[in-house]
mmCIF file of C-alpha atoms in Angstrom:
data_model
loop_
_atom_site.group_PDB
_atom_site.id
_atom_site.type_symbol
_atom_site.label_atom_id
_atom_site.label_comp_id
_atom_site.label_asym_id
_atom_site.label_seq_id
_atom_site.Cartn_x
_atom_site.Cartn_y
_atom_site.Cartn_z
ATOM 1 C CA MET A 1 26.369 61.236 -47.475
ATOM 2 C CA ASN A 2 27.813 57.971 -48.752
ATOM 3 C CA GLN A 3 25.089 55.393 -49.421
ATOM 4 C CA SER A 4 26.808 52.830 -47.196
ATOM 5 C CA LEU A 5 26.547 55.206 -44.250
ATOM 6 C CA GLU A 6 22.902 55.899 -45.000
ATOM 7 C CA ARG A 7 22.172 52.178 -44.736
ATOM 8 C CA LEU A 8 24.031 51.632 -41.450
ATOM 9 C CA LEU A 9 23.014 54.697 -39.455
ATOM 10 C CA PRO A 10 19.367 53.617 -38.926
ATOM 11 C CA VAL A 11 20.597 50.270 -37.592
ATOM 12 C CA LEU A 12 23.128 51.864 -35.258
ATOM 13 C CA SER A 13 20.552 54.380 -34.025
ATOM 14 C CA THR A 14 18.599 51.508 -32.434
ATOM 15 C CA ILE A 15 21.401 51.221 -29.856
ATOM 16 C CA PRO A 16 20.241 53.442 -26.971
ATOM 17 C CA GLY A 17 22.260 56.654 -26.847
ATOM 18 C CA VAL A 18 23.832 56.400 -30.300
ATOM 19 C CA ASN A 19 23.451 59.674 -32.184
ATOM 20 C CA ILE A 20 26.022 59.913 -34.945
ATOM 21 C CA PRO A 21 25.889 63.383 -36.508
ATOM 22 C CA ALA A 22 25.409 63.266 -40.267
ATOM 23 C CA SER A 23 27.702 66.291 -40.576
ATOM 24 C CA PHE A 24 30.602 64.249 -39.175
ATOM 25 C CA LEU A 25 30.209 61.718 -41.965
ATOM 26 C CA GLN A 26 29.671 64.157 -44.821
ATOM 27 C CA GLY A 27 32.199 63.666 -47.575
ATOM 28 C CA ALA A 28 33.331 60.280 -46.297
ATOM 29 C CA TYR A 29 34.013 57.944 -49.195
ATOM 30 C CA ILE A 30 33.757 54.202 -48.729
ATOM 31 C CA ALA A 31 34.701 51.981 -51.656
ATOM 32 C CA ALA A 32 32.998 48.793 -50.442
ATOM 33 C CA SER A 33 30.698 47.216 -53.002
ATOM 34 C CA GLN A 34 26.925 47.410 -52.734
ATOM 35 C CA ARG A 35 26.787 43.684 -51.962
ATOM 36 C CA LYS A 36 29.299 44.002 -49.132
ATOM 37 C CA ILE A 37 27.382 46.898 -47.594
ATOM 38 C CA GLU A 38 24.135 44.942 -47.790
ATOM 39 C CA GLN A 39 25.772 41.956 -46.093
ATOM 40 C CA LEU A 40 27.320 44.191 -43.440
ATOM 41 C CA GLU A 41 23.983 45.905 -42.816
ATOM 42 C CA GLN A 42 22.201 42.559 -42.444
ATOM 43 C CA ALA A 43 24.859 41.225 -40.082
ATOM 44 C CA LEU A 44 24.894 44.439 -38.046
ATOM 45 C CA ARG A 45 21.107 44.416 -37.749
ATOM 46 C CA SER A 46 21.273 40.892 -36.348
ATOM 47 C CA GLU A 47 24.119 41.666 -33.918
ATOM 48 C CA VAL A 48 22.554 44.901 -32.664
ATOM 49 C CA GLY A 49 19.227 43.133 -32.177
ATOM 50 C CA LEU A 50 20.865 40.442 -30.051
ATOM 51 C CA LEU A 51 22.866 43.058 -28.179
ATOM 52 C CA ASN A 52 19.757 45.077 -27.304
ATOM 53 C CA GLN A 53 18.012 41.925 -26.060
ATOM 54 C CA LYS A 54 20.905 41.108 -23.768
ATOM 55 C CA VAL A 55 21.101 44.691 -22.528
ATOM 56 C CA GLU A 56 17.388 44.663 -21.723
ATOM 57 C CA ALA A 57 17.889 41.371 -19.886
ATOM 58 C CA ARG A 58 20.842 42.988 -18.049
ATOM 59 C CA LYS A 59 23.258 40.353 -19.285
ATOM 60 C CA LEU A 60 25.340 43.085 -20.931
ATOM 61 C CA ARG A 61 25.820 46.794 -20.166
ATOM 62 C CA LEU A 62 26.062 49.645 -22.626
ATOM 63 C CA ASP A 63 28.746 52.285 -22.318
ATOM 64 C CA HIS A 64 26.377 55.240 -22.660
ATOM 65 C CA GLU A 65 29.125 57.834 -22.576
ATOM 66 C CA TYR A 66 31.173 56.080 -25.230
ATOM 67 C CA VAL A 67 28.365 55.571 -27.763
ATOM 68 C CA ARG A 68 27.692 59.322 -27.685
ATOM 69 C CA SER A 69 31.336 60.145 -28.346
ATOM 70 C CA GLU A 70 33.227 60.800 -31.565
ATOM 71 C CA SER A 71 35.306 57.730 -30.728
ATOM 72 C CA PHE A 72 32.337 55.476 -31.438
ATOM 73 C CA THR A 73 31.744 57.318 -34.697
ATOM 74 C CA ALA A 74 35.382 56.624 -35.561
ATOM 75 C CA ASN A 75 34.746 52.927 -34.903
ATOM 76 C CA VAL A 76 31.913 53.031 -37.436
ATOM 77 C CA MET A 77 34.275 54.461 -40.030
ATOM 78 C CA GLN A 78 36.840 51.764 -39.158
ATOM 79 C CA ALA A 79 34.211 49.069 -39.686
ATOM 80 C CA LEU A 80 33.359 50.469 -43.103
ATOM 81 C CA ARG A 81 37.015 50.594 -44.126
ATOM 82 C CA ALA A 82 37.422 47.001 -42.934
ATOM 83 C CA ALA A 83 34.423 46.049 -45.087
ATOM 84 C CA GLU A 84 36.200 47.427 -48.142
ATOM 85 C CA VAL A 85 38.875 44.733 -47.952
ATOM 86 C CA ALA A 86 36.814 41.933 -46.381
ATOM 87 C CA GLU A 87 37.245 38.702 -48.338
ATOM 88 C CA SER A 88 34.044 36.955 -47.279
ATOM 89 C CA GLU A 89 30.636 37.295 -45.707
ATOM 90 C CA GLY A 90 32.071 35.619 -42.602
ATOM 91 C CA LYS A 91 34.575 38.449 -42.197
ATOM 92 C CA LEU A 92 31.760 40.987 -42.589
ATOM 93 C CA ARG A 93 29.780 39.251 -39.846
ATOM 94 C CA PHE A 94 32.846 39.385 -37.603
ATOM 95 C CA ILE A 95 33.253 43.108 -38.312
ATOM 96 C CA ALA A 96 29.580 43.671 -37.474
ATOM 97 C CA ARG A 97 29.910 41.787 -34.187
ATOM 98 C CA ALA A 98 33.001 43.762 -33.210
ATOM 99 C CA LEU A 99 31.336 47.070 -34.081
ATOM 100 C CA ALA A 100 28.316 46.158 -31.990
ATOM 101 C CA GLY A 101 30.718 45.206 -29.194
ATOM 102 C CA CYS A 102 32.222 48.695 -29.294
ATOM 103 C CA SER A 103 29.035 49.989 -27.631
ATOM 104 C CA LEU A 104 29.428 47.794 -24.549
ATOM 105 C CA SER A 105 30.909 48.565 -21.169
ATOM 106 C CA PHE A 106 33.779 46.258 -20.213
ATOM 107 C CA PRO A 107 35.469 45.588 -16.878
ATOM 108 C CA PRO A 108 39.101 46.688 -16.356
ATOM 109 C CA PRO A 109 41.630 46.684 -17.875
ATOM 110 C CA THR A 110 40.442 49.348 -20.295
ATOM 111 C CA LEU A 111 39.770 47.906 -23.731
ATOM 112 C CA ASP A 112 41.276 49.838 -26.649
ATOM 113 C CA ARG A 113 38.431 49.624 -29.155
ATOM 114 C CA PHE A 114 40.212 51.618 -31.856
ATOM 115 C CA GLN A 115 43.285 49.400 -31.739
ATOM 116 C CA SER A 116 41.180 46.244 -31.759
ATOM 117 C CA MET A 117 39.138 47.360 -34.776
ATOM 118 C CA ARG A 118 42.366 48.223 -36.601
ATOM 119 C CA ILE A 119 43.690 44.697 -35.986
ATOM 120 C CA ILE A 120 40.403 43.148 -37.137
ATOM 121 C CA GLU A 121 40.629 45.108 -40.382
ATOM 122 C CA GLY A 122 44.072 43.638 -41.039
ATOM 123 C CA MET A 123 43.129 39.983 -40.461
ATOM 124 C CA SER A 124 42.834 37.789 -43.545
ATOM 125 C CA ASP A 125 40.036 35.241 -43.865
ATOM 126 C CA ARG A 126 42.403 32.403 -43.015
ATOM 127 C CA GLU A 127 43.840 34.232 -40.011
ATOM 128 C CA LEU A 128 40.332 35.002 -38.792
ATOM 129 C CA LYS A 129 39.325 31.346 -39.129
ATOM 130 C CA VAL A 130 42.354 30.201 -37.146
ATOM 131 C CA PHE A 131 41.897 32.923 -34.515
ATOM 132 C CA THR A 132 38.254 32.033 -33.843
ATOM 133 C CA GLU A 133 38.834 28.272 -33.825
ATOM 134 C CA TYR A 134 42.124 28.482 -31.924
ATOM 135 C CA PHE A 135 40.214 28.803 -28.653
ATOM 136 C CA GLN A 136 38.840 25.274 -29.102
ATOM 137 C CA LEU A 137 42.384 23.948 -28.772
ATOM 138 C CA LEU A 138 42.926 25.614 -25.398
ATOM 139 C CA ASP A 139 41.668 25.287 -21.848
ATOM 140 C CA PRO A 140 38.089 26.675 -21.978
ATOM 141 C CA ILE A 141 38.359 27.897 -18.376
ATOM 142 C CA ASP A 142 41.359 30.151 -19.003
ATOM 143 C CA PRO A 143 42.586 30.024 -22.613
ATOM 144 C CA TYR A 144 44.945 32.953 -21.998
ATOM 145 C CA ALA A 145 46.965 30.930 -19.492
ATOM 146 C CA ASP A 146 47.148 27.906 -21.778
ATOM 147 C CA ALA A 147 49.667 27.269 -24.553
ATOM 148 C CA PHE A 148 49.734 25.301 -27.801
ATOM 149 C CA PRO A 149 52.934 23.457 -28.801
ATOM 150 C CA ILE A 150 54.591 24.921 -31.877
ATOM 151 C CA ASP A 151 55.610 21.485 -33.164
ATOM 152 C CA SER A 152 52.109 20.017 -32.841
ATOM 153 C CA SER A 153 50.583 18.413 -35.947
ATOM 154 C CA VAL A 154 47.096 19.645 -35.046
ATOM 155 C CA THR A 155 45.279 22.016 -37.409
ATOM 156 C CA VAL A 156 41.736 23.336 -37.814
ATOM 157 C CA ALA A 157 39.112 21.937 -40.166
ATOM 158 C CA GLY A 158 39.614 22.847 -43.803
ATOM 159 C CA LEU A 159 43.278 23.855 -43.497
ATOM 160 C CA THR A 160 46.439 21.879 -44.028
ATOM 161 C CA ARG A 161 49.071 21.986 -41.307
ATOM 162 C CA HIS A 162 51.156 24.269 -43.524
ATOM 163 C CA GLU A 163 48.239 26.675 -43.976
ATOM 164 C CA PHE A 164 47.511 26.539 -40.249
ATOM 165 C CA GLN A 165 51.112 27.332 -39.340
ATOM 166 C CA ALA A 166 51.220 30.170 -41.868
ATOM 167 C CA ALA A 167 48.091 31.681 -40.315
ATOM 168 C CA LEU A 168 49.631 31.408 -36.851
ATOM 169 C CA LEU A 169 52.647 33.344 -38.093
ATOM 170 C CA GLY A 170 50.321 35.988 -39.515
ATOM 171 C CA LEU A 171 48.512 36.282 -36.194
ATOM 172 C CA ARG A 172 51.868 36.661 -34.504
ATOM 173 C CA GLN A 173 52.738 39.514 -36.854
ATOM 174 C CA LEU A 174 49.434 41.182 -35.934
ATOM 175 C CA GLY A 175 50.365 40.905 -32.251
ATOM 176 C CA LEU A 176 47.690 38.345 -31.352
ATOM 177 C CA LEU A 177 50.021 35.431 -30.672
ATOM 178 C CA THR A 178 53.458 35.097 -29.178
ATOM 179 C CA GLN A 179 55.933 32.266 -28.805
ATOM 180 C CA ASP A 180 56.897 31.362 -25.263
ATOM 181 C CA THR A 181 58.874 28.668 -23.490
ATOM 182 C CA VAL A 182 56.682 26.466 -21.320
ATOM 183 C CA ALA A 183 57.148 23.293 -19.325
ATOM 184 C CA VAL A 184 55.647 20.221 -20.957
ATOM 185 C CA LYS A 185 53.977 17.369 -19.097
ATOM 186 C CA PRO A 186 56.308 14.689 -17.683
ATOM 187 C CA ASP A 187 57.276 11.927 -20.069
ATOM 188 C CA PRO A 188 55.349 8.808 -18.902
ATOM 189 C CA TRP A 189 58.487 6.673 -19.277
ATOM 190 C CA THR A 190 61.147 8.905 -17.755
ATOM 191 C CA ASN A 191 58.903 11.143 -15.607
ATOM 192 C CA GLN A 192 61.045 14.089 -16.690
ATOM 193 C CA THR A 193 59.862 17.454 -17.939
ATOM 194 C CA ALA A 194 61.523 19.598 -20.560
ATOM 195 C CA PRO A 195 60.960 23.145 -21.803
ATOM 196 C CA ALA A 196 59.235 23.522 -25.158
ATOM 197 C CA GLN A 197 58.223 26.369 -27.445
ATOM 198 C CA ALA A 198 54.500 27.075 -27.577
ATOM 199 C CA TRP A 199 52.010 29.589 -28.946
ATOM 200 C CA LYS A 200 50.236 31.806 -26.411
ATOM 201 C CA LEU A 201 47.518 34.418 -26.799
ATOM 202 C CA THR A 202 48.572 37.986 -26.067
ATOM 203 C CA ALA A 203 46.860 40.805 -24.189
ATOM 204 C CA LEU A 204 45.867 42.227 -27.577
ATOM 205 C CA ALA A 205 44.231 38.912 -28.479
ATOM 206 C CA ARG A 206 42.190 39.173 -25.279
ATOM 207 C CA GLN A 207 41.030 42.635 -26.354
ATOM 208 C CA VAL A 208 39.966 41.498 -29.819
ATOM 209 C CA ALA A 209 38.275 38.378 -28.449
ATOM 210 C CA THR A 210 36.423 40.366 -25.786
ATOM 211 C CA LEU A 211 35.194 42.920 -28.294
ATOM 212 C CA SER A 212 33.946 40.273 -30.724
ATOM 213 C CA ARG A 213 32.914 37.692 -28.100
ATOM 214 C CA VAL A 214 35.283 35.028 -29.433
ATOM 215 C CA GLY A 215 35.727 32.176 -26.990
ATOM 216 C CA PHE A 216 32.470 32.908 -25.189
ATOM 217 C CA GLU A 217 29.758 30.263 -25.036
ATOM 218 C CA GLU A 218 27.123 32.736 -26.202
ATOM 219 C CA PRO A 219 27.556 35.227 -29.060
ATOM 220 C CA LEU A 220 26.206 38.743 -28.754
#
């Protein structure tokens, strides 16, 4: 068995019901470096520990049927492939949080874990930074109903406006953002409203955010 899998399986087995067969993972080759696997293992241990605490406190619910399925095992393999191309420890922590989230039970509509993990794998460090901090620019009550003007000069800390806009375009390509026409607030001088182009989160963005707990007050 690949050494990276040997390191992660004991951590995952602490999630009640998880029983990934070693035979399923035989022959799997993961090219992530030893350092990346160590960082992923450490992050996953932390996320799973927090998850189990919240499950015991009945703040979260496990999907017992799902964690016993081959689909969850496939999510583990997705996480390892994502680790191969992760650019930073922050991205590895995000992957670990999403993988831990795959074990949870979510209310309708049905969350496509496989699709969400595939999108997470494809996010660059800059896109991930903008995605996670984007929620701070929106209505905290319902960020999915809010919109962010395309022509705004606002950015996130550490990025120029050009870098911020480029990341938004990347998130759009991944299907996490869309451009929509919205009504702006009335002009205080003319009291007239006019349509404007704005960025809005998509249904796929909701899936990814739910899986990784982005936009929630408490992490896993």
